[in-house]
Coordinates of C-alpha atoms in Angstrom, one line a residue:
M12 CA -0.3 0.2 0.2
G13 CA 2.8 2.5 0.8
V14 CA 1.9 5.8 2.4
K15 CA -2.4 7.3 1.9
N16 CA -3.5 9.9 -0.9
L17 CA 0.7 9.5 -1.3
W18 CA 0.4 8.9 -5.3
D19 CA -3.1 11.9 -5.1
I20 CA -0.7 13.8 -4.3
L21 CA 2.2 13.1 -5.7
E22 CA -0.9 12.9 -9.5
S23 CA 1.3 16.6 -11.3
C24 CA 5.4 15.5 -11.0
K25 CA 3.5 11.3 -12.7
K26 CA 5.3 11.2 -16.5
I27 CA 4.4 8.7 -19.4
L28 CA 7.3 7.9 -21.1
P29 CA 8.4 5.8 -24.2
L30 CA 9.0 2.5 -23.3
H31 CA 12.9 3.1 -25.2
H32 CA 13.2 5.2 -22.3
L33 CA 14.0 1.2 -20.3
Q34 CA 16.6 1.5 -22.7
N35 CA 20.1 0.1 -21.3
K36 CA 19.2 0.2 -17.9
R37 CA 19.2 -1.5 -14.7
V38 CA 16.6 -1.6 -12.8
C39 CA 15.1 -3.1 -10.0
I40 CA 11.6 -5.2 -10.0
D41 CA 9.5 -5.5 -6.0
L42 CA 8.3 -8.6 -7.2
S43 CA 6.3 -8.9 -5.4
C44 CA 3.8 -6.0 -6.4
W45 CA 4.4 -7.2 -10.1
M46 CA 3.1 -11.0 -8.6
V47 CA 0.2 -9.2 -7.1
Q48 CA -0.9 -6.8 -10.2
L49 CA -0.4 -10.0 -12.0
Q50 CA -2.5 -12.1 -9.8
N51 CA -5.4 -9.6 -10.2
V52 CA -4.9 -10.3 -14.0
N53 CA -5.4 -14.3 -13.5
R54 CA -8.6 -14.3 -11.3
T55 CA -10.5 -12.0 -13.2
H56 CA -10.5 -13.6 -16.4
C57 CA -9.6 -17.2 -15.6
A58 CA -8.2 -19.8 -12.5
M59 CA -5.3 -19.5 -10.7
T60 CA -4.1 -23.3 -12.4
S61 CA -4.0 -21.7 -15.8
K62 CA -0.8 -19.9 -14.5
L63 CA -2.1 -16.7 -17.2
Y64 CA 0.2 -14.4 -14.2
L65 CA 3.4 -15.7 -14.8
Q66 CA 2.6 -15.9 -19.0
C67 CA 2.6 -12.3 -18.9
L68 CA 6.0 -12.3 -15.8
F69 CA 7.9 -14.0 -19.5
H70 CA 6.1 -11.2 -21.8
R71 CA 6.9 -7.8 -19.6
L72 CA 10.2 -9.6 -19.6
R73 CA 10.9 -10.8 -22.6
A74 CA 9.9 -6.9 -23.2
L75 CA 12.8 -5.0 -21.3
I76 CA 15.0 -7.6 -22.4
A77 CA 15.1 -7.1 -26.2
L78 CA 15.8 -3.0 -24.7
N79 CA 19.2 -4.2 -22.8
C80 CA 17.2 -3.2 -19.4
S81 CA 19.0 -5.0 -16.9
L82 CA 16.2 -6.2 -14.1
I83 CA 16.8 -8.1 -10.7
F84 CA 14.4 -8.6 -8.8
V85 CA 13.6 -7.7 -5.0
S86 CA 11.7 -10.2 -3.0
D87 CA 10.0 -9.6 0.5
G88 CA 12.4 -10.8 3.5
S89 CA 11.1 -10.7 7.8
I90 CA 7.7 -8.5 7.8
P91 CA 8.8 -5.8 9.8
S92 CA 7.8 -6.4 14.4
I93 CA 6.2 -1.9 13.1
K94 CA 3.8 -3.7 9.9
L95 CA 3.1 -6.6 12.0
S96 CA -1.1 -4.9 12.6
A97 CA -0.8 -4.2 8.6
Y98 CA 0.0 -7.0 7.3
R99 CA -2.8 -9.1 9.8
R100 CA -5.2 -6.7 8.1
R101 CA -4.5 -7.8 5.4
L102 CA -4.7 -11.2 5.9
N103 CA -8.2 -10.6 8.3
V104 CA -6.8 -12.2 10.2
G105 CA -7.6 -9.5 12.9
S106 CA -6.3 -6.0 13.8
E107 CA -6.0 -6.7 17.8
V108 CA -2.1 -6.4 18.0
N109 CA 0.3 -6.7 21.8
A110 CA 1.8 -4.1 23.1
E111 CA 5.2 -6.7 22.6
E112 CA 4.7 -7.9 19.5
T113 CA 5.4 -4.5 17.8
N114 CA 8.1 -3.2 20.3
P115 CA 11.3 -3.8 18.5
K116 CA 13.2 -4.0 21.1
I117 CA 11.0 -7.6 22.0
V118 CA 10.6 -9.1 18.9
S119 CA 12.4 -7.7 15.6
S120 CA 10.5 -9.3 12.3
L121 CA 8.4 -12.0 11.5
R122 CA 9.2 -14.6 8.8
R123 CA 7.0 -15.5 5.9
N124 CA 4.7 -17.8 5.3
M125 CA 6.7 -19.5 2.4
G126 CA 4.2 -22.3 1.7
S127 CA 1.8 -19.7 1.3
E128 CA 0.1 -19.6 -2.8
F129 CA 1.9 -16.4 -3.3
S130 CA 5.1 -17.6 -2.0
C131 CA 4.7 -20.5 -4.7
M132 CA 3.7 -17.4 -7.2
I133 CA 7.3 -16.2 -6.5
K134 CA 9.5 -19.4 -6.7
E135 CA 7.8 -19.6 -10.0
A136 CA 8.4 -16.2 -10.8
K137 CA 12.0 -16.7 -9.5
S138 CA 12.8 -19.9 -11.6
L139 CA 11.3 -18.1 -14.3
G140 CA 14.3 -14.9 -14.2
K141 CA 16.6 -17.0 -13.5
A142 CA 17.3 -19.4 -16.7
L143 CA 16.4 -15.5 -18.6
G144 CA 19.3 -14.9 -17.1
I145 CA 17.5 -12.0 -14.3
P146 CA 19.0 -12.7 -10.7
C147 CA 17.4 -12.2 -7.1
L148 CA 18.1 -10.3 -4.3
D149 CA 16.0 -11.9 -1.1
G150 CA 15.5 -9.2 0.8
V151 CA 16.1 -8.8 4.7
E152 CA 12.9 -7.8 5.5
E153 CA 10.7 -4.7 2.7
A154 CA 12.0 -5.8 -0.9
E155 CA 11.3 -1.3 -1.8
A156 CA 13.2 0.0 1.4
Q157 CA 15.9 -3.0 -0.5
C158 CA 15.0 -1.5 -4.1
A159 CA 15.1 2.1 -2.5
L160 CA 19.3 1.7 -1.4
L161 CA 20.3 0.4 -4.4
N162 CA 18.8 3.1 -6.6
S163 CA 20.1 5.8 -4.5
E164 CA 23.4 4.3 -4.1
S165 CA 23.4 4.3 -8.0
L166 CA 22.8 1.0 -8.1
C167 CA 20.9 1.2 -10.6
D168 CA 18.5 3.8 -12.8
A169 CA 15.5 3.1 -11.3
C170 CA 12.9 0.5 -9.3
F171 CA 10.0 -1.0 -10.4
T172 CA 7.6 -0.9 -7.0
S173 CA 3.2 0.4 -6.4
D174 CA 4.2 1.4 -3.0
S175 CA 4.3 4.9 -2.9
D176 CA 6.6 4.3 0.9
A177 CA 9.3 3.8 -1.8
F178 CA 10.5 7.2 -2.2
L179 CA 10.8 7.6 1.4
F180 CA 13.1 5.1 2.5
G181 CA 15.4 6.6 -0.4
A182 CA 14.7 6.2 -4.4
R183 CA 15.5 8.7 -6.7
T184 CA 12.6 7.2 -9.6
V185 CA 10.2 5.4 -9.7
Y186 CA 8.3 2.9 -12.7
R187 CA 4.9 2.5 -11.1
D188 CA 3.7 1.1 -13.9
I189 CA 4.3 -0.4 -17.1
C190 CA 2.3 -1.4 -20.6
L191 CA 3.5 -3.4 -23.3
G192 CA 2.4 -3.1 -26.3
E193 CA 2.2 -1.0 -29.1
G194 CA 2.9 3.0 -28.8
G195 CA 4.1 1.6 -25.2
Y196 CA 5.6 3.4 -21.8
V197 CA 6.0 3.6 -18.0
V198 CA 4.5 5.8 -15.9
C199 CA 7.7 6.6 -13.7
Y200 CA 7.9 9.4 -11.1
E201 CA 11.6 11.3 -9.7
M202 CA 12.5 12.8 -6.6
A203 CA 13.5 15.4 -8.7
D204 CA 10.5 16.6 -9.1
I205 CA 9.2 16.5 -6.7
E206 CA 10.6 18.9 -5.2
R207 CA 10.4 21.3 -6.9
N208 CA 7.1 21.1 -8.1
L209 CA 5.4 20.1 -4.8
G210 CA 8.7 21.3 -1.9
F211 CA 8.8 18.0 -0.6
G212 CA 11.4 16.4 -0.4
R213 CA 11.3 13.2 1.7
N214 CA 11.4 14.5 5.4
S215 CA 8.0 16.6 4.3
L216 CA 6.2 12.6 2.6
I217 CA 7.4 11.2 5.8
T218 CA 6.1 13.4 7.5
L219 CA 2.7 12.5 5.3
A220 CA 3.2 9.1 6.0
V221 CA 2.8 9.4 10.2
L222 CA -0.5 12.5 9.6
L223 CA -2.2 10.5 6.4
G224 CA -1.2 6.4 7.1
S225 CA 0.4 4.3 6.1
D226 CA 1.6 0.0 6.4
Y227 CA 3.4 1.6 9.6
S228 CA 1.1 4.2 11.8
Q229 CA -2.6 4.8 12.0
G230 CA -2.2 8.2 11.0
V231 CA -4.3 11.6 12.6
Y232 CA -8.0 10.8 12.9
G233 CA -9.6 13.2 11.3
L234 CA -7.0 14.4 9.4
G235 CA -7.3 15.0 5.2
Q236 CA -4.6 15.6 2.7
E237 CA -4.8 19.2 1.5
S238 CA -5.2 19.6 5.1
A239 CA -1.6 17.2 6.2
C240 CA -0.1 19.1 3.3
Q241 CA -0.2 22.5 4.7
I242 CA 0.7 21.3 7.8
V243 CA 4.2 20.4 6.9
K244 CA 5.0 22.4 3.8
S245 CA 4.0 25.3 6.5
V246 CA 7.4 24.1 8.9
G247 CA 9.4 23.1 6.5
D248 CA 11.8 20.0 4.6
S249 CA 14.6 20.6 6.8
A250 CA 12.7 21.0 10.4
V251 CA 9.8 18.7 10.3
L252 CA 11.5 15.9 11.3
H253 CA 12.7 17.7 14.9
R254 CA 9.0 19.4 15.5
I255 CA 7.7 15.5 14.9
A256 CA 11.1 14.6 17.4
L257 CA 9.5 17.9 20.2
E258 CA 6.1 18.3 20.7
G259 CA 5.3 15.2 18.3
I260 CA 2.1 15.2 16.1
S261 CA 0.4 17.6 18.3
F262 CA 1.2 20.2 16.9
A263 CA -0.8 19.5 13.1
Q264 CA -4.1 18.6 15.6
K265 CA -6.5 21.0 15.1
P266 CA -9.6 20.7 18.5
K267 CA -12.3 22.0 18.2
V268 CA -12.1 25.8 21.0
S269 CA -13.9 28.7 21.4
K270 CA -11.7 32.0 20.4
K271 CA -11.3 33.6 24.2
K272 CA -9.4 29.5 24.9
A273 CA -7.6 29.9 21.5
R274 CA -4.3 31.9 22.7
S275 CA -4.3 30.4 26.1
L276 CA -3.9 26.4 25.4
S277 CA -1.6 27.8 22.8
A278 CA 0.7 29.2 25.5
N279 CA 0.5 25.6 27.1
H280 CA 1.4 23.5 24.4
E281 CA 4.3 25.4 24.0
R282 CA 5.5 25.1 27.4
D283 CA 4.6 21.3 27.3
A284 CA 6.6 21.6 23.5
N285 CA 9.7 22.4 26.0
G286 CA 10.8 18.9 27.2
A287 CA 8.2 17.4 29.2
D288 CA 8.8 13.8 29.6
S289 CA 5.4 12.8 28.9
N290 CA 5.3 14.1 25.7
F291 CA 8.1 12.6 25.2
Q292 CA 7.2 9.2 25.8
K293 CA 3.6 10.1 24.1
N294 CA 6.3 10.9 20.7
T295 CA 8.0 8.0 21.0
E296 CA 5.8 5.9 19.1
F297 CA 6.2 8.5 16.0
M298 CA 10.0 7.8 16.1
E299 CA 9.6 4.4 15.4
V300 CA 8.6 5.7 12.6
I301 CA 10.2 7.3 11.3
N302 CA 13.7 5.2 12.0
A303 CA 11.8 3.0 9.9
Y304 CA 11.5 5.0 6.9
L305 CA 15.0 6.6 7.3
K306 CA 16.9 3.4 9.0
P307 CA 15.4 0.4 7.2
K308 CA 16.8 -3.4 7.0
C309 CA 18.3 -4.4 3.9
H310 CA 22.0 -6.2 2.7
P311 CA 24.7 -2.6 2.3
P312 CA 25.4 -2.2 -1.1
D313 CA 28.5 -3.0 -0.4
S314 CA 27.4 -6.4 0.5
D315 CA 28.2 -10.0 -0.9
A316 CA 24.8 -10.1 -2.2
V317 CA 24.0 -7.3 -3.5
Y318 CA 27.7 -8.6 -5.0
R319 CA 26.2 -10.4 -6.8
V320 CA 23.4 -9.1 -8.0
L321 CA 24.9 -6.6 -10.1
A322 CA 27.5 -9.5 -12.3
I323 CA 25.5 -10.8 -15.8
Y324 CA 23.6 -13.6 -15.8
P325 CA 23.6 -15.5 -18.7
F326 CA 20.3 -17.2 -20.9
N327 CA 20.0 -21.1 -20.4
R328 CA 17.6 -21.6 -23.4
H329 CA 17.2 -25.5 -22.1
Q330 CA 15.1 -23.9 -18.1
L331 CA 13.7 -22.4 -20.3
Q332 CA 12.2 -25.0 -22.8
Q333 CA 11.5 -26.9 -19.4
I334 CA 10.0 -24.9 -17.0
C335 CA 7.7 -23.4 -20.2
A336 CA 7.1 -26.8 -21.5
Q337 CA 5.9 -27.6 -17.5
F338 CA 3.5 -24.7 -17.2
F339 CA 2.7 -23.1 -20.6
D340 CA 3.1 -26.4 -22.3
W341 CA 5.1 -25.3 -24.9
P342 CA 7.2 -26.4 -27.8
P343 CA 10.7 -26.6 -27.7
E344 CA 10.1 -24.2 -31.3
K345 CA 7.1 -21.6 -29.7
T346 CA 10.0 -20.8 -26.4
D347 CA 12.0 -20.1 -29.2
E348 CA 10.9 -18.9 -31.1
Y349 CA 8.9 -16.1 -28.6
I350 CA 13.2 -15.1 -27.1
L351 CA 16.2 -15.6 -28.5
P352 CA 14.8 -12.5 -31.2
K353 CA 14.3 -10.5 -27.7
I354 CA 18.4 -11.6 -27.3
A355 CA 19.5 -11.1 -30.4
E356 CA 18.0 -8.0 -30.5
R357 CA 19.5 -7.7 -26.9
D358 CA 22.9 -8.7 -27.8
L359 CA 22.7 -6.1 -30.9
R360 CA 21.9 -3.1 -28.2
R361 CA 25.1 -3.9 -26.0
Y362 CA 26.7 -3.8 -29.0
A363 CA 25.4 -0.9 -29.9
S364 CA 26.0 1.2 -26.6
L365 CA 29.9 -0.4 -26.8
R366 CA 31.0 1.3 -29.8
S367 CA 28.6 4.6 -28.6
T368 CA 30.5 4.5 -25.2
S369 CA 33.4 3.5 -26.7
S370 CA 33.3 7.5 -29.6
N371 CA 31.9 9.0 -26.7
L372 CA 35.8 8.5 -25.4
G373 CA 36.6 9.9 -28.3
V374 CA 38.1 6.1 -30.2
K375 CA 36.6 6.1 -32.7
V376 CA 37.0 2.1 -33.7
S377 CA 35.5 0.3 -36.6
M378 CA 33.7 -2.6 -36.4
D379 CA 36.5 -4.8 -37.3
E380 CA 39.1 -3.6 -34.4
M381 CA 36.2 -4.4 -32.3
P382 CA 37.1 -7.1 -28.9
V383 CA 33.5 -8.1 -29.0
K384 CA 32.3 -10.2 -32.6
C385 CA 29.1 -8.0 -34.8
P386 CA 26.1 -10.4 -34.3
I387 CA 25.0 -9.2 -37.4
S388 CA 25.7 -11.6 -40.2
S389 CA 24.6 -9.6 -43.0
I390 CA 21.2 -8.0 -43.5
I391 CA 18.8 -9.4 -45.9
K392 CA 16.0 -7.1 -46.4
Q393 CA 14.0 -4.0 -45.7
R394 CA 10.9 -4.5 -44.4
K395 CA 7.9 -2.3 -42.3
L396 CA 6.2 -3.4 -39.4
Q397 CA 3.9 -0.9 -37.5
G398 CA 5.4 2.1 -39.5
R399 CA 8.1 2.0 -38.4
D400 CA 11.7 1.2 -40.2
C401 CA 13.4 -2.4 -40.1
F402 CA 15.9 -4.7 -41.4
E403 CA 15.5 -7.5 -41.6
V404 CA 18.9 -9.8 -40.6
S405 CA 20.4 -13.0 -40.5
W406 CA 22.6 -13.2 -36.9
E407 CA 25.8 -15.6 -36.1
E408 CA 25.2 -18.5 -33.7
V409 CA 22.5 -16.2 -31.8
H410 CA 21.6 -19.6 -30.5
G411 CA 20.6 -20.7 -33.9
L412 CA 18.2 -18.4 -34.5
N413 CA 19.2 -17.7 -38.2
A414 CA 17.1 -14.2 -39.5
S415 CA 14.5 -12.1 -37.6
V416 CA 13.4 -8.0 -37.7
V417 CA 14.9 -5.5 -35.8
P418 CA 14.7 -1.4 -35.9
A419 CA 16.8 0.2 -38.4
D420 CA 18.0 3.7 -35.8
L421 CA 19.1 0.3 -34.0
V422 CA 21.5 -0.9 -37.0
E423 CA 22.7 1.8 -37.8
R424 CA 23.4 2.9 -33.3
A425 CA 25.6 -0.4 -33.4
C426 CA 27.0 -1.7 -37.0
P427 CA 26.2 1.8 -40.1
E428 CA 29.0 -0.4 -41.7
K429 CA 26.5 -3.4 -42.8
I430 CA 23.9 -1.3 -44.3
V431 CA 26.3 0.3 -46.3
E432 CA 27.5 -3.0 -47.5
F433 CA 23.7 -4.0 -48.1
Q434 CA 23.0 0.1 -49.6
E435 CA 25.8 -1.5 -52.1
R436 CA 25.1 -4.8 -53.1
K437 CA 21.2 -3.1 -53.9
A438 CA 22.4 -1.1 -56.2
Q439 CA 24.5 -3.7 -58.2
G440 CA 21.6 -6.0 -58.9
K441 CA 20.0 -2.3 -60.2
K442 CA 22.6 -2.0 -62.5
R443 CA 22.1 -6.6 -63.1
N444 CA 18.9 -6.3 -63.7
H445 CA 19.0 -3.1 -65.8
C446 CA 22.2 -4.7 -68.2
V447 CA 20.0 -7.6 -69.0
S448 CA 17.4 -6.8 -72.7
R449 CA 14.4 -8.1 -72.0
P450 CA 12.7 -10.6 -74.5
K451 CA 11.1 -10.0 -77.6
K452 CA 6.8 -10.4 -77.6
L453 CA 7.6 -13.1 -80.3
G454 CA 9.9 -15.0 -78.5
N455 CA 13.8 -15.4 -79.6
M456 CA 14.6 -15.9 -83.3
P457 CA 14.5 -19.1 -84.4
S458 CA 17.1 -20.6 -85.7
A459 CA 17.0 -21.9 -90.1
E460 CA 16.0 -26.2 -89.5
E461 CA 12.8 -24.6 -87.3
I462 CA 12.1 -22.5 -90.7
D463 CA 12.8 -25.4 -92.4
L464 CA 11.0 -27.5 -90.0
K465 CA 7.2 -25.2 -89.9
L466 CA 7.1 -24.5 -93.6
Q467 CA 6.9 -28.3 -94.8
K468 CA 5.1 -28.5 -92.0
L469 CA 1.8 -26.1 -93.2
L470 CA 2.6 -27.5 -96.2
L471 CA 1.8 -30.2 -95.0
D472 CA -1.0 -30.2 -93.7
I473 CA -2.3 -28.2 -96.1
E474 CA -2.3 -31.3 -99.0
N475 CA -3.7 -34.0 -96.7
E476 CA -7.0 -31.1 -96.2
S477 CA -6.5 -30.9 -99.8
K478 CA -6.8 -35.1 -101.0
T479 CA -9.7 -35.4 -98.6
T480 CA -10.9 -31.8 -101.0
R481 CA -13.8 -32.4 -104.1
G482 CA -12.5 -32.3 -107.9
A483 CA -9.7 -33.9 -110.6
S484 CA -5.9 -34.1 -109.0
L485 CA -5.4 -31.2 -111.1
S486 CA -8.1 -29.3 -109.0
G487 CA -5.9 -30.4 -106.0
R488 CA -2.4 -29.9 -107.6
S489 CA -3.3 -27.0 -108.9
K490 CA -4.1 -25.4 -105.4
L491 CA -1.1 -26.3 -104.2
E492 CA 1.1 -24.9 -107.1
K493 CA -0.9 -21.8 -106.7
T494 CA -0.5 -21.8 -102.3
S495 CA 3.9 -22.2 -103.3
A496 CA 3.4 -19.5 -105.3
L497 CA 2.5 -16.9 -103.0
I498 CA 5.0 -18.5 -101.1
Q499 CA 7.7 -17.6 -103.4
A500 CA 5.9 -14.2 -104.5
D501 CA 6.7 -13.2 -100.9
L502 CA 10.0 -15.0 -99.9
A503 CA 12.3 -13.6 -103.1
I504 CA 11.4 -10.7 -105.8
Q505 CA 12.8 -13.0 -109.0
E506 CA 8.8 -14.1 -108.5
L507 CA 7.5 -10.8 -109.2
H508 CA 9.6 -10.1 -112.2
L509 CA 8.9 -13.7 -113.9
E510 CA 5.0 -13.1 -113.5
D511 CA 5.7 -9.5 -115.0
K512 CA 7.4 -12.5 -117.6
L513 CA 4.2 -14.4 -118.1
E514 CA 2.1 -11.5 -117.9
K515 CA 3.5 -10.2 -120.9
E516 CA 3.5 -14.0 -122.8
A517 CA 0.3 -14.0 -122.1
D518 CA -0.7 -10.4 -123.8
S519 CA 1.0 -11.8 -126.9
V520 CA -0.8 -15.6 -127.8
T521 CA -4.7 -14.4 -126.7
T522 CA -5.0 -15.7 -130.6
T523 CA -4.0 -18.9 -130.3
G524 CA -6.2 -20.7 -127.9
C525 CA -3.6 -21.7 -126.0
K526 CA -1.0 -19.7 -122.8
S527 CA 2.8 -19.6 -123.3
V528 CA 4.5 -21.5 -120.9
A529 CA 8.3 -20.7 -120.1
P530 CA 10.1 -22.3 -117.4
G531 CA 11.1 -21.4 -115.4
P532 CA 14.1 -21.1 -113.2
G533 CA 16.0 -24.1 -112.2
G534 CA 13.9 -25.5 -115.1
T535 CA 10.4 -25.2 -113.2
E536 CA 7.5 -24.6 -115.6
V537 CA 5.7 -21.9 -114.3
I538 CA 1.3 -21.5 -115.1
D539 CA 0.0 -17.9 -114.0
L540 CA -3.6 -19.8 -113.0
M541 CA -4.7 -17.1 -112.3
S542 CA -4.8 -14.8 -116.2
P543 CA -8.1 -15.2 -117.9
L544 CA -8.8 -17.9 -120.3
P545 CA -7.9 -17.2 -124.0
V546 CA -10.8 -17.3 -126.9
S547 CA -10.7 -21.2 -129.0
A548 CA -8.3 -20.2 -132.1
P549 CA -8.7 -22.1 -135.8
S550 CA -7.0 -25.3 -135.4
S551 CA -5.2 -24.2 -138.6
T552 CA -3.6 -21.6 -136.4
R553 CA -2.6 -24.3 -134.3
Q554 CA -1.0 -25.4 -136.5
G555 CA 0.9 -22.8 -138.4
A556 CA 2.3 -21.7 -135.3
N557 CA 5.2 -22.2 -134.2
V558 CA 4.4 -23.0 -130.3
E559 CA 4.2 -25.2 -127.5
C560 CA -0.5 -25.6 -126.8
I561 CA -1.3 -26.9 -123.8
D562 CA -4.6 -28.7 -122.9
L563 CA -6.5 -26.4 -119.9
I564 CA -9.5 -27.5 -118.2
E565 CA -12.2 -26.0 -116.7
L566 CA -12.9 -25.9 -113.2
S567 CA -16.3 -25.6 -111.8
E568 CA -17.1 -22.8 -108.8
S569 CA -16.6 -25.9 -105.6
E570 CA -13.6 -26.7 -107.3
T571 CA -11.8 -22.8 -107.0
E572 CA -13.2 -22.1 -103.7
I573 CA -10.5 -22.2 -100.6
S574 CA -11.5 -24.0 -97.7
P575 CA -11.9 -22.0 -94.7
D576 CA -9.5 -23.5 -92.2
H577 CA -7.1 -22.9 -95.6
A578 CA -7.1 -19.5 -96.0
R579 CA -7.0 -18.7 -92.6
K580 CA -3.1 -21.5 -92.1
A581 CA -2.6 -19.8 -95.6
R582 CA -2.8 -16.1 -93.9
D583 CA -0.6 -17.1 -91.3
L584 CA 2.3 -18.8 -93.0
R585 CA 2.7 -15.2 -95.0
L586 CA 2.2 -13.8 -91.6
F587 CA 4.8 -15.7 -90.1
I588 CA 7.1 -15.3 -93.2
A589 CA 6.8 -11.2 -93.0
S590 CA 7.5 -11.8 -88.8
I591 CA 10.3 -13.5 -89.9
K592 CA 11.3 -11.1 -92.5
D593 CA 11.3 -7.9 -90.3
D594 CA 12.9 -9.4 -88.2

């Protein structure tokens, strides 16, 4: 709980910081406070046997591990004797406590029940933290007091706790809560802001605990937080504890009296405060509360227990797989999928921090000269996750992890040489792709043999189709010769000249009733079937002329027609030959 209503008093000093604010920091965690928070979540959503609280703890830890946040668990030790009444009230055992039980001279502290359900939860959290390389410091009494001591001695940067009395134990920076996921943040309070904005130092906060009530005191009945703050400010931080030692809390009490008696009561109050023995005995209880905050029982900063938790502990992959299989029923592959990318990102942040530190010291060391090998092997490609620029990278021997995605700014801080190498490789790839010519729409140029084979195939198809049509063999032969003439006319200019010659000869023999035939190139006879039929001449004229005559067979209309399929194939053949000429 801490001090009653203290968080409300400090509301103006609250800061919401992004989660990456914890990057490269060392933080102490009041483990009991975290487990109480997670236990409430577990009870709200499902039964305690599901271990949801432990899964939530696992995800909190892996998020902080990825930020290279060095964590230290701090657990509660024995219960201080001055806290027994408040402890029993929480357990609903009863509020009546004997005077002997709260006397520190008789009973110093009370051991906790290590077999309780909550104690078992603490043990599970410790084993999970150990597998992740997180040490645990068992406090002498209050965990928040031990966290505050480490923070005040600059052995850690801050402490995680929801108990507001951490500031009374001397803490300088306290993280009250944490939120993960997109837009994750931490709720932060700093003693410097409290002193500057509210004018409350450590002594003033202890006085508020005496007046308002805390784990160690009942407080003054009927005194609200605003009145208590005004009283503390009126006295001042440096003198308020000394005044309590002399007067107790009588200066804070406001009895209802008439105005006539107010002056006389004030004079009597001042005389009693100047050293009466009865008042001193009366104020002994308040001095015990003050001493409990000023001098808590903790491990000294130079003790072996503190030195042990300040060391860096390795991540135990096999042990973590066993714990996750036992509590969550996860296969090893699922555990690796959750934790290995975070471990790799933590190693990269450590490497970036090492390079940054050396640079700040004026020592510029290249990546090859670093005493620690860069964990990144190479950059695979650029990515964008939740609007953030990232790189997909391959790793160097990170517990078998091949690749994962990390923020681009982290890679730039850790190894900018890898980014330059990736950009050069990408530019070379674009240049090679630009040099390769695009294939033509018609494909690669066919060879001469392929052209001949295709021509022969088309001619055979035309010839086979022609055999199935009606008509005499002469009709089929004339159609084939006609198609061949068309092909030759498209392939050679000589055939065009030959056509002109044949036309002239046809004009010269219009009276003979015959058509002259001249041998073509290579001795081949070519007959122009496209010319009109000549008029028949007398036999005497034919005999007198020295002209070779060929009888023409008149074809019927059906025989001269070309089938649609035949015309289509002929057209395809001409287009194919034209494309070859164009190429």
